[in-house]
mmCIF file of C-alpha atoms in Angstrom:
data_model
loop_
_atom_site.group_PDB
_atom_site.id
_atom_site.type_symbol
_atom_site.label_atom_id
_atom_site.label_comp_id
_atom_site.label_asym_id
_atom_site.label_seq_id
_atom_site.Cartn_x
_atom_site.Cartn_y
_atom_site.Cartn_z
ATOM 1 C CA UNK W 1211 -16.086 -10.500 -3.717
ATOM 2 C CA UNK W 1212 -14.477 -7.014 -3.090
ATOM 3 C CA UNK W 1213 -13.389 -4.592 -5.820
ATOM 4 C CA UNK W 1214 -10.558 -3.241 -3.677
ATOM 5 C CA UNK W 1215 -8.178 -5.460 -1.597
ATOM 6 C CA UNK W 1216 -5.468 -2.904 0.552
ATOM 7 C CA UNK W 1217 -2.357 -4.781 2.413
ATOM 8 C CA UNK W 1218 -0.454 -2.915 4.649
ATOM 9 C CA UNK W 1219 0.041 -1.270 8.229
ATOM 10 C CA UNK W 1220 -2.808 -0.322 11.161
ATOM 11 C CA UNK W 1221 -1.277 1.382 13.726
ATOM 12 C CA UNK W 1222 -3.294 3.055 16.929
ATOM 13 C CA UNK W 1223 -1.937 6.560 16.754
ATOM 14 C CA UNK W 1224 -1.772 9.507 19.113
ATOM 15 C CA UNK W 1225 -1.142 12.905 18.302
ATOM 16 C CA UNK W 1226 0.715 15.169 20.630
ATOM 17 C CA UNK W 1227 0.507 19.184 19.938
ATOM 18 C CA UNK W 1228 2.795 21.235 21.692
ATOM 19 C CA UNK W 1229 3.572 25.247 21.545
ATOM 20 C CA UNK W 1230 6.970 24.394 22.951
ATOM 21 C CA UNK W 1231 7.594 22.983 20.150
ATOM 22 C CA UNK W 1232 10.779 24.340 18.203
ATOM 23 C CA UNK W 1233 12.014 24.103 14.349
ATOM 24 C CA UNK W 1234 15.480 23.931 14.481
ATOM 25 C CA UNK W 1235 17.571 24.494 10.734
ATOM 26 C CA UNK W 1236 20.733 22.639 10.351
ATOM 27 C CA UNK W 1237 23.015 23.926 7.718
ATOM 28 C CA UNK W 1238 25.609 22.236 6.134
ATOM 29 C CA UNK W 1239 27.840 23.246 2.645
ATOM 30 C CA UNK W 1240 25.690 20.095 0.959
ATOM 31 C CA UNK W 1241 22.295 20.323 2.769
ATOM 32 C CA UNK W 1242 20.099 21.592 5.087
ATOM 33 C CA UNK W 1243 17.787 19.311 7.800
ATOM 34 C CA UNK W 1244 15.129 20.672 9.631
ATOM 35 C CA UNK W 1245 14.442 18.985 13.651
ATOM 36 C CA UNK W 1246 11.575 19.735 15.810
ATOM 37 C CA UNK W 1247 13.325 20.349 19.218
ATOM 38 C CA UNK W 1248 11.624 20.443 22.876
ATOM 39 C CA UNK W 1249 13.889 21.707 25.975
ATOM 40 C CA UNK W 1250 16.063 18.524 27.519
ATOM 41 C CA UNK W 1251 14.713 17.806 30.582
ATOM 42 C CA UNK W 1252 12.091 19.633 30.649
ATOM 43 C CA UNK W 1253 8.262 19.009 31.327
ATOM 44 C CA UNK W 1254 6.500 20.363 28.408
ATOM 45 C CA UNK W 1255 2.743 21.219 28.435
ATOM 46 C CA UNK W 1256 0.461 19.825 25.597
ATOM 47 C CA UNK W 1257 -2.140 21.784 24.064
ATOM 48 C CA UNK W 1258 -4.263 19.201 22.431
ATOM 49 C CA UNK W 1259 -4.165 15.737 22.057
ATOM 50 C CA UNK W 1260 -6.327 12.782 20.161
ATOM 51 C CA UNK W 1261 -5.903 9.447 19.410
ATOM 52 C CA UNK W 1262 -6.789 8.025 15.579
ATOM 53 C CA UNK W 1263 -6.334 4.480 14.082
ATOM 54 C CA UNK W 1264 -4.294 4.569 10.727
ATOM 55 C CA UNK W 1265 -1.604 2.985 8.830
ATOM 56 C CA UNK W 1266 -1.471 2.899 5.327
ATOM 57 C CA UNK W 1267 -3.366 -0.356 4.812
ATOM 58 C CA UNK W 1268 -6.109 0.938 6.928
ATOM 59 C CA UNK W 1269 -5.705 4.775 5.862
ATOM 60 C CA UNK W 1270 -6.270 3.590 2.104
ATOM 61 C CA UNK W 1271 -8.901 1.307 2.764
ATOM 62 C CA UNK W 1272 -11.037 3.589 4.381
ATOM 63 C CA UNK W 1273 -10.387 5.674 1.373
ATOM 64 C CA UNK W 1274 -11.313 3.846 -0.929
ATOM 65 C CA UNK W 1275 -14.238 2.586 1.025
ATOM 66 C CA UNK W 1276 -15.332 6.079 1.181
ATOM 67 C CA UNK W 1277 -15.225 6.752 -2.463
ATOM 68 C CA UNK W 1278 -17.624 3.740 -3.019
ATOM 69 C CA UNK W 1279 -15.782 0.848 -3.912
ATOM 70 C CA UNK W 1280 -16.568 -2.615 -1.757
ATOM 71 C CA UNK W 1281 -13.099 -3.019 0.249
ATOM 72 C CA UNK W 1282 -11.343 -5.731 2.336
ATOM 73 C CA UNK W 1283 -8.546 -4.867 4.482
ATOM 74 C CA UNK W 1284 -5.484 -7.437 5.093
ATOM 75 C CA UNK W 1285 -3.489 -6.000 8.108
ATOM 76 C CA UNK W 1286 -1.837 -7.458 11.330
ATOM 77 C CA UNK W 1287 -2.345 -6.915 14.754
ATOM 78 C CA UNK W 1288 -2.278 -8.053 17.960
ATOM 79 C CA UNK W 1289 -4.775 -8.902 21.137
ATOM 80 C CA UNK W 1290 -4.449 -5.896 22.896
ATOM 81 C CA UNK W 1291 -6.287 -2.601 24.044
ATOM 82 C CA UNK W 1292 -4.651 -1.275 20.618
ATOM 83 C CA UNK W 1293 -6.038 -4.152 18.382
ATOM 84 C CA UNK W 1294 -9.322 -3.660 20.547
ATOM 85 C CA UNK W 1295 -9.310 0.275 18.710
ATOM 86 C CA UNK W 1296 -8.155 -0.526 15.499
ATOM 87 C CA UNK W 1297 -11.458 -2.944 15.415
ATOM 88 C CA UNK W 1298 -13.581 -0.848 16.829
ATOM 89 C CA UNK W 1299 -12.509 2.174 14.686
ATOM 90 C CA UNK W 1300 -14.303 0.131 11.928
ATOM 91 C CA UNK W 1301 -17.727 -0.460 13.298
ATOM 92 C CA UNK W 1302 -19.123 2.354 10.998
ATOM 93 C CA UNK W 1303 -17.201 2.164 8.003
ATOM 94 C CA UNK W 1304 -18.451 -0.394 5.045
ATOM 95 C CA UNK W 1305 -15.236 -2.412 5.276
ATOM 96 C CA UNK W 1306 -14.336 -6.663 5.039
ATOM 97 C CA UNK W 1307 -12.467 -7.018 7.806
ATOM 98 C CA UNK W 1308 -12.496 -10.747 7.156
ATOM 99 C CA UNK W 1309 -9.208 -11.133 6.071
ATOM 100 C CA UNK W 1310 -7.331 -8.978 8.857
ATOM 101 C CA UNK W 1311 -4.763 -11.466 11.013
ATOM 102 C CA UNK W 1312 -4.761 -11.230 14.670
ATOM 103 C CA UNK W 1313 -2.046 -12.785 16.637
ATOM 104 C CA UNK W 1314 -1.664 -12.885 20.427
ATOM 105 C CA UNK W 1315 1.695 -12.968 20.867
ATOM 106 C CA UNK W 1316 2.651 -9.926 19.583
ATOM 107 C CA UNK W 1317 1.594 -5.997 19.657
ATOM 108 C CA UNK W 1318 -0.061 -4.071 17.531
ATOM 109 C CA UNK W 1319 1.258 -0.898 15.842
ATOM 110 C CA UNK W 1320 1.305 2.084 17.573
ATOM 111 C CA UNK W 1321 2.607 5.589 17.028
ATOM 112 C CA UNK W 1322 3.159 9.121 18.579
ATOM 113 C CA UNK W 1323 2.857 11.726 15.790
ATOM 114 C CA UNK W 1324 4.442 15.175 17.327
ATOM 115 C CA UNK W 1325 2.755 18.149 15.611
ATOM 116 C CA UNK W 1326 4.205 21.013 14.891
ATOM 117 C CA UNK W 1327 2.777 24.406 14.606
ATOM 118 C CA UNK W 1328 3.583 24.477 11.005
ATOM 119 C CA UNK W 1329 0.940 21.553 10.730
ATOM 120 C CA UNK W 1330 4.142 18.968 9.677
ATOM 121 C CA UNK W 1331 4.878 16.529 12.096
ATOM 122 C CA UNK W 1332 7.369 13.951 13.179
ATOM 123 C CA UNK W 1333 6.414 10.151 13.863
ATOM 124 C CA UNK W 1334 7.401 7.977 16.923
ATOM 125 C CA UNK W 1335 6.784 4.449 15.387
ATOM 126 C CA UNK W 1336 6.816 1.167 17.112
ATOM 127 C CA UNK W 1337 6.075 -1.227 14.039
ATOM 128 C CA UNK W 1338 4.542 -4.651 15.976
ATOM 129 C CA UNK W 1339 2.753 -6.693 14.328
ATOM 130 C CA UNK W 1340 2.551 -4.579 11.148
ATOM 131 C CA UNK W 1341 6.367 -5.863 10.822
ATOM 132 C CA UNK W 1342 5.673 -9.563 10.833
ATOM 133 C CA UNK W 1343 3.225 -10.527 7.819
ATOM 134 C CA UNK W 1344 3.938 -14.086 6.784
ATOM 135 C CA UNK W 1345 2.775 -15.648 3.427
ATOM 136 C CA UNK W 1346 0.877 -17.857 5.867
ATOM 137 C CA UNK W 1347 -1.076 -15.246 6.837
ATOM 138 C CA UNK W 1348 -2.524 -14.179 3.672
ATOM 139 C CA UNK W 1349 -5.778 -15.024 2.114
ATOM 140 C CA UNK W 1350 -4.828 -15.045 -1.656
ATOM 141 C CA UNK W 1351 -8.135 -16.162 -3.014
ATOM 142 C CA UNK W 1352 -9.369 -12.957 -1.966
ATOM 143 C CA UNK W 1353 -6.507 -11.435 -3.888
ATOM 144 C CA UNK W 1354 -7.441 -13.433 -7.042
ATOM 145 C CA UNK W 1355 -11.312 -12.244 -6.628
ATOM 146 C CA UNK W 1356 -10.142 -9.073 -6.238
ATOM 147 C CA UNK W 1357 -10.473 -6.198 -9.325
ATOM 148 C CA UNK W 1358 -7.509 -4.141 -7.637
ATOM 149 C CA UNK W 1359 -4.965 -4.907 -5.165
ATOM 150 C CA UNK W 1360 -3.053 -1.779 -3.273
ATOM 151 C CA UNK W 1361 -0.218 -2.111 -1.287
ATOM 152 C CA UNK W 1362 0.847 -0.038 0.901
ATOM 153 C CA UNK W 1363 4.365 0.722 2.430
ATOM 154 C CA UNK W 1364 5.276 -2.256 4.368
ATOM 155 C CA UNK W 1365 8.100 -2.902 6.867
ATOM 156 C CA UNK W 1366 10.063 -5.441 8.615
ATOM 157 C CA UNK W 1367 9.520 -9.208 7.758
ATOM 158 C CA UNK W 1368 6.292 -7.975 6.107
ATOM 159 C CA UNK W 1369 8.466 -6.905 2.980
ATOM 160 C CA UNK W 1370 9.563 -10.648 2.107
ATOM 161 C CA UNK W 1371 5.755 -11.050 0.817
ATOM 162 C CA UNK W 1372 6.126 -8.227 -1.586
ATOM 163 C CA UNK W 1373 6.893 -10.104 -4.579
ATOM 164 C CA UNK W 1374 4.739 -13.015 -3.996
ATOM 165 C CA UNK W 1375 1.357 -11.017 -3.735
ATOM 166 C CA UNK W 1376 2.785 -8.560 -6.827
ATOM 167 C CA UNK W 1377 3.461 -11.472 -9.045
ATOM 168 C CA UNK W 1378 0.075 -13.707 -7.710
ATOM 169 C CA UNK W 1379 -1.911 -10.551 -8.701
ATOM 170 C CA UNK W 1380 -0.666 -9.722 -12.126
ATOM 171 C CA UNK W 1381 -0.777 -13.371 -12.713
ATOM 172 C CA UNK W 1382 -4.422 -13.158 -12.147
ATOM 173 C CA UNK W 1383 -5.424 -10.406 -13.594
ATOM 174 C CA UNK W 1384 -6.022 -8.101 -10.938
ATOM 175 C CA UNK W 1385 -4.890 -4.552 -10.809
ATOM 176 C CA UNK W 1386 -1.622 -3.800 -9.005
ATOM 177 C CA UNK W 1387 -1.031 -0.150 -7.497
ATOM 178 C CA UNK W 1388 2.284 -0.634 -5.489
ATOM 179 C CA UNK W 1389 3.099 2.612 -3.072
ATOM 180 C CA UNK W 1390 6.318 1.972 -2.485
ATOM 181 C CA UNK W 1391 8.285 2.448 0.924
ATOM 182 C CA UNK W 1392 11.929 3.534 2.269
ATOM 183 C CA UNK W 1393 12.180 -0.353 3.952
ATOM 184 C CA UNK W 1394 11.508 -2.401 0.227
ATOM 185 C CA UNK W 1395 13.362 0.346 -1.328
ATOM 186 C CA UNK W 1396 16.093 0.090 0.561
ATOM 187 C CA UNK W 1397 16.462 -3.789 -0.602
ATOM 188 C CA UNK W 1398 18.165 -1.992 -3.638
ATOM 189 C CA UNK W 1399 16.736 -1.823 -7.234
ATOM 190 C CA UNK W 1400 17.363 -5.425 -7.768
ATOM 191 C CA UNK W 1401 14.341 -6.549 -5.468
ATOM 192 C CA UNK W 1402 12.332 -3.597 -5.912
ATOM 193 C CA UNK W 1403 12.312 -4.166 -9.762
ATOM 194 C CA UNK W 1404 10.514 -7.615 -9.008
ATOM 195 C CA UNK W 1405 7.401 -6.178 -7.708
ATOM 196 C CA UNK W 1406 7.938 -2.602 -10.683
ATOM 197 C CA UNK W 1407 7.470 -5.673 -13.126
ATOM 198 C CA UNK W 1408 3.917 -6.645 -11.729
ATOM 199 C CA UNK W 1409 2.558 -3.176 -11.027
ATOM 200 C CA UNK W 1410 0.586 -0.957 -13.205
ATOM 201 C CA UNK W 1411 0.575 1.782 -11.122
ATOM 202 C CA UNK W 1412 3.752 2.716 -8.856
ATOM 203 C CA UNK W 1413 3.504 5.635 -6.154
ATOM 204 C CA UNK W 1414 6.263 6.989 -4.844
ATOM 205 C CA UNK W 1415 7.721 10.838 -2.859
ATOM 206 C CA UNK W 1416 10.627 12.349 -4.871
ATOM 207 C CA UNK W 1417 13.188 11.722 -1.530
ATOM 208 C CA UNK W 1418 12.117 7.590 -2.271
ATOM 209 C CA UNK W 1419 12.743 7.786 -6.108
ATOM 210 C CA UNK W 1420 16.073 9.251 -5.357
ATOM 211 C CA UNK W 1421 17.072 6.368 -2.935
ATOM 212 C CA UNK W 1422 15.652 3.753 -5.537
ATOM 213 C CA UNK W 1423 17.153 4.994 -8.402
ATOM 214 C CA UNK W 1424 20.172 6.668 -7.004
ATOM 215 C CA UNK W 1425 19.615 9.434 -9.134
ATOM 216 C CA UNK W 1426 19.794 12.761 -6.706
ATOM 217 C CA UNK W 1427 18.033 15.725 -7.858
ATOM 218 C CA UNK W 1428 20.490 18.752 -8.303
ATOM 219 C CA UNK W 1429 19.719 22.084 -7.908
ATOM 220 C CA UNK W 1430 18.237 23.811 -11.160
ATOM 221 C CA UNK W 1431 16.009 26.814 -11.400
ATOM 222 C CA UNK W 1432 14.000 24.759 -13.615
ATOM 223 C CA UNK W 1433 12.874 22.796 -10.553
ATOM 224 C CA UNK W 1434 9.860 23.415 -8.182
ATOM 225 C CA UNK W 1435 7.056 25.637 -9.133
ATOM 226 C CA UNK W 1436 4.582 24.758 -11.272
ATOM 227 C CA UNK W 1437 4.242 27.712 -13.149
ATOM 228 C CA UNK W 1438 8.055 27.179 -14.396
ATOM 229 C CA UNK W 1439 9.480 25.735 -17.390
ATOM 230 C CA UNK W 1440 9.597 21.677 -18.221
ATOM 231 C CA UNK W 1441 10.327 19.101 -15.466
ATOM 232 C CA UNK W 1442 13.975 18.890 -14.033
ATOM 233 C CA UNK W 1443 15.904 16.720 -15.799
ATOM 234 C CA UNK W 1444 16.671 14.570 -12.937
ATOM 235 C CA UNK W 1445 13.222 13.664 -12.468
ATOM 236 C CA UNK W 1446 12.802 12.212 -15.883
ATOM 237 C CA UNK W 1447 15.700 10.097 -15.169
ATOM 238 C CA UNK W 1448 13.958 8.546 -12.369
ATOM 239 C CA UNK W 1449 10.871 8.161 -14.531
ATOM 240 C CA UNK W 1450 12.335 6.202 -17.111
ATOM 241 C CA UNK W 1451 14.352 3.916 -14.679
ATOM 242 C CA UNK W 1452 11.319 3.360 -12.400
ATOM 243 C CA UNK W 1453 9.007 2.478 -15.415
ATOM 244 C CA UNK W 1454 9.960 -1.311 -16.055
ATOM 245 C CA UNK W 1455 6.920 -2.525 -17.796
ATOM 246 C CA UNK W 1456 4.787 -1.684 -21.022
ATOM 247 C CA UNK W 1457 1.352 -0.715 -19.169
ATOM 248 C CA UNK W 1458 2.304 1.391 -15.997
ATOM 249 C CA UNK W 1459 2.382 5.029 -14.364
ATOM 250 C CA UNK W 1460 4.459 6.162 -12.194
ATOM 251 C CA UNK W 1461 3.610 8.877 -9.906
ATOM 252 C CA UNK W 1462 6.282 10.983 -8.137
ATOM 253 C CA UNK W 1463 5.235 13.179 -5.188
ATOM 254 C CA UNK W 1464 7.138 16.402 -4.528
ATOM 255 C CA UNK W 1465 5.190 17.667 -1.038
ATOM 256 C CA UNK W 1466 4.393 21.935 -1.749
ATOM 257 C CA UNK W 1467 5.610 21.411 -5.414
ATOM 258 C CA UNK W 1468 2.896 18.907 -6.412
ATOM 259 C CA UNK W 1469 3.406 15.393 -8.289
ATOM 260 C CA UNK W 1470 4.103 14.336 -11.287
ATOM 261 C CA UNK W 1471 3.644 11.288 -13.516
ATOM 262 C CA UNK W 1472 4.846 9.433 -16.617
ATOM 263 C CA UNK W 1473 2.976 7.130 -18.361
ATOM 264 C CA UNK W 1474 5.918 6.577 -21.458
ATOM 265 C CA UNK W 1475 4.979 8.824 -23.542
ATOM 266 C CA UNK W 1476 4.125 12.182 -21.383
ATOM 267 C CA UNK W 1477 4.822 13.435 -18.611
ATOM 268 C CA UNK W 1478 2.729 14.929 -16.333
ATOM 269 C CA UNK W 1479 2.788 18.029 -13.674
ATOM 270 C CA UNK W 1480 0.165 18.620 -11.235
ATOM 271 C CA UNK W 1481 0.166 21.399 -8.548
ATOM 272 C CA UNK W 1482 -0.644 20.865 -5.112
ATOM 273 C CA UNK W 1483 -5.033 21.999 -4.419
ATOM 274 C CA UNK W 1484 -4.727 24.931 -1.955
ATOM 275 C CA UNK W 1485 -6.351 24.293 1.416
ATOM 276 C CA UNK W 1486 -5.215 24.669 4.780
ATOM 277 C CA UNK W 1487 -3.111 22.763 6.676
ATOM 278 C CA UNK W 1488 -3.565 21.008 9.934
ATOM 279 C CA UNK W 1489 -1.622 17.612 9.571
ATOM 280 C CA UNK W 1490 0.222 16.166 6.921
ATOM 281 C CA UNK W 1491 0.107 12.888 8.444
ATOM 282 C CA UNK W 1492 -1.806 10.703 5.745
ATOM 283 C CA UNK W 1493 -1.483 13.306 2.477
ATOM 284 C CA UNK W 1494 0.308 10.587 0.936
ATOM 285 C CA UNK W 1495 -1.471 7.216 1.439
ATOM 286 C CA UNK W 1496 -5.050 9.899 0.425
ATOM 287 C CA UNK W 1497 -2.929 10.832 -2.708
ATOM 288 C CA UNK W 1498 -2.134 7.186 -4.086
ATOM 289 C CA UNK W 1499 -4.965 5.354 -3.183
ATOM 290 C CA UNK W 1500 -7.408 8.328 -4.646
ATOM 291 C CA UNK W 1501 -5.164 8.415 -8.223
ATOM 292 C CA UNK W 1502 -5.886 4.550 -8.297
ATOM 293 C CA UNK W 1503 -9.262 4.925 -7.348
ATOM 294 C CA UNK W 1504 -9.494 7.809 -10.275
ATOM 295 C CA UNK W 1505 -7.559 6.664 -12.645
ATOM 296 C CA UNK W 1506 -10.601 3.780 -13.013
ATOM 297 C CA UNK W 1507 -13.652 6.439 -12.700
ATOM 298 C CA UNK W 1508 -11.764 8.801 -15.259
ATOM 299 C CA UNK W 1509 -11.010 5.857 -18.085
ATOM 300 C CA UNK W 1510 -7.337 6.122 -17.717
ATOM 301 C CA UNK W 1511 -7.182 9.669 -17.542
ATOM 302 C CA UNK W 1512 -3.919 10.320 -15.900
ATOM 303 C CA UNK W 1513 -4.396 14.447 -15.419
ATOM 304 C CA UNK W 1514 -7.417 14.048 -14.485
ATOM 305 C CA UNK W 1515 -6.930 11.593 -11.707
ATOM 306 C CA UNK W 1516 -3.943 13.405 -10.204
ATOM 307 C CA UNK W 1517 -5.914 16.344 -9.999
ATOM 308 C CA UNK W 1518 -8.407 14.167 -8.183
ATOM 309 C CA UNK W 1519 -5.819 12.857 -5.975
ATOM 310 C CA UNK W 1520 -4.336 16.331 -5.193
ATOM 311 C CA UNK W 1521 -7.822 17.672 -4.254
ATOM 312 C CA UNK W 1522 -8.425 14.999 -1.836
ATOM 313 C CA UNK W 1523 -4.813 14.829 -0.910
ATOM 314 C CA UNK W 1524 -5.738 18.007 0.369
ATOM 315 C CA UNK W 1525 -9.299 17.833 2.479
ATOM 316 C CA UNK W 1526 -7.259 15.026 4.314
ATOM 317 C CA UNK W 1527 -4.834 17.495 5.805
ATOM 318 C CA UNK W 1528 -7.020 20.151 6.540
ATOM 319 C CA UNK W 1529 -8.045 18.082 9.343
ATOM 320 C CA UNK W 1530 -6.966 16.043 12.401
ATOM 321 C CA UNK W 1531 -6.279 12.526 11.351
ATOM 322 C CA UNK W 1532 -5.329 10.810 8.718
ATOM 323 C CA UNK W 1533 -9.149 9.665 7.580
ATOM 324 C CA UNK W 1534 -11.231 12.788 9.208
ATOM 325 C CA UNK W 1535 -11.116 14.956 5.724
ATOM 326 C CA UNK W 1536 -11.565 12.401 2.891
ATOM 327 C CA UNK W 1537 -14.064 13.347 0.561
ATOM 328 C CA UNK W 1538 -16.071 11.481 -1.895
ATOM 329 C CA UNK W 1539 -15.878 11.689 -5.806
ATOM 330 C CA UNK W 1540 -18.928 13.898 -5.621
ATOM 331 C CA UNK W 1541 -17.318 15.878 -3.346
ATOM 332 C CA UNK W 1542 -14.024 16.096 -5.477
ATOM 333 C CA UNK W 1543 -15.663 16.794 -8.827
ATOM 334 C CA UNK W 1544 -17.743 19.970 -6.931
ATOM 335 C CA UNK W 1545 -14.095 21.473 -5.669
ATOM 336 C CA UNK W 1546 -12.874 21.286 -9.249
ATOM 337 C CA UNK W 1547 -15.660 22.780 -10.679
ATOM 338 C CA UNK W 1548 -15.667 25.590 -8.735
ATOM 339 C CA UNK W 1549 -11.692 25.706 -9.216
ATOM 340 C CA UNK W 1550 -11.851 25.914 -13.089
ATOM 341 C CA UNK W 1551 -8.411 27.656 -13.409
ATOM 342 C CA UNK W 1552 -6.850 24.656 -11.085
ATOM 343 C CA UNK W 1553 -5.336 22.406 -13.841
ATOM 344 C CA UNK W 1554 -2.583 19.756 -14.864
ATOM 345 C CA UNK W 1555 0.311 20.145 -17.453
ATOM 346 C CA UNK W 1556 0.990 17.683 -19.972
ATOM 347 C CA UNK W 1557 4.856 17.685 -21.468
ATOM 348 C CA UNK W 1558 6.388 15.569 -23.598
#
């Protein structure tokens, strides 16, 4: 029996630094876009490169592996020299990999993640087998024996089993934390509200409550920094049309502004932990996964555990890799002890 059951992607990926690397800023009277450029038809030189498993389902699970609960991993992949990593990336990490599918016929996930020199990065994706999880495929007992299930963003096919895990889950009793992605959000708020009905906690960046909610975020100085006045107005909008059930938080990540959180009754705005960055590239699946995982050690203490989240949100970017930094809650609870003035606030 596992306390922590994680569905979602595994992906081989490879990450590709480059000092010809540009930032190009594209202007228009409504927006502005930012591209990471190379010269056409050119060969460029790399200056470093790796490879790293990840994926949210196996980013998370190592996370939460690493923070000490016992953790089963349901992913897809294929029979491959990529599969043959993903495995092998596992050989040293206190992980059920029992209930992982393998199929033959098809590839597993694979990325290229360009880096840039600002330490953000851009993501080649080819989705494989991480887009085709059936209902078949899933071993639901372990789901019911389960004290938390955490989904991760899902793509492809693999969104039709959404629902059916969500609503086997909550039917069971077992904790849902549902970190929600552009492809089930994009299914409109009619489907997504199906699996917001079974979740208790619901993870999501500000750009993906905008596209669920349809609620865009206009410009107000009241917006961004933490040290400023209450929550944009905008944002509380999505809160209270993303919160669907009596028993849930929603978290809503804003990258350099921090996250906040709403519970029904407060809301919540935590700064982001300073720390350098090297790659951003798993900040978010650390973030969810570690409130979840707090939320539990810190009896329902919703500051607390996004400060928890932030901190570790932040040792996983100050390295290579999207599992490289993760820290442990000992770890966590000595950064915030010797950050007393780091803090959450509470609005209502």
């Amino acid at each position: 029996m596992c306390d922590v059951i994680t569905i979602g992607s595994a992906t081989m990926d490879v990450f590709v630094e480059s000092d010809d690397a540009n930032i190009v800023s594209v202007y228009t009277k409504s927006k502005k876009s930012e591209f990471m450029s190379y010269p056409y038809g050119a060969k460029v030189e790399i200056e470093d490169f790796t490879s790293q498993v990840g994926g949210g389902g196996v980013n998370t699970a190592v996370n939460f592996a690493n923070l000490g609960y016992k953790t089963s991993a349901i992913f897809k992949i294929g029979d491959d020299i990529y599969s043959e990593g993903v495995l092998e990336s596992f050989k040293n990490k206190n992980i059920d990999l029992s209930n992982i599918i393998q199929d033959p016929k098809i590839s597993t996930g694979f990325s290229i993640i360009l880096v840039s020199f600002q330490g953000d990065r851009t993501v080649l994706a080819h989705r494989g087998a991480n887009a085709m999880i059936k209902k078949s495929d899933i071993n639901f007992d372990a789901i019911k024996n389960a004290k938390l299930l955490y989904i991760a963003p899902m793509n492809g096919d693999s969104t039709k089993v959404l629902d059916d895990i969500a609503t086997f889950a909550s039917e069971n009793n077992v904790f849902v934390c549902f970190n929600a992605g552009s492809t089930s959000i994009k299914k409109g708020f009619n489907y997504l509200k199906k699996i917001l009905e079974n979740a208790n906690i619901v993870v999501m960046n500000k750009e993906e409550a905008s596209l669920a909610t349809k609620i865009q975020v206009r410009p107000d100085t009241r917006e961004a920094k933490y040290s400023e006045e209450p929550l944009h107005p905008d944002i509380k909008e999505m809160f209270k049309k993303l919160k669907v059930r009596d028993y849930q938080v929603v978290v809503i990540t804003d990258g350099k502004n921090g996250a906040y959180a709403y519970d029904g009754n407060q809301f919540y705005i935590c700064p982001v932990f300073d720390g350098p960055v090297v790659s951003t590239l798993g900040a978010g699946d650390a973030f969810a996964s570690t409130f979840c995982a707090a939320l539990e050690r810190n009896r329902l203490d919703i500051a607390k555990s996004l400060m928890y989240a932030s901190v570790n949100s932040a040792a996983a970017v100050s390295e290579f890799g999207a599992t490289q930094g993760l820290l442990t809650f000992e770890q966590i609870e000595e950064k915030l002890k010797n950050t007393p003035d780091y803090t959450c606030k509470i609005i209502k």
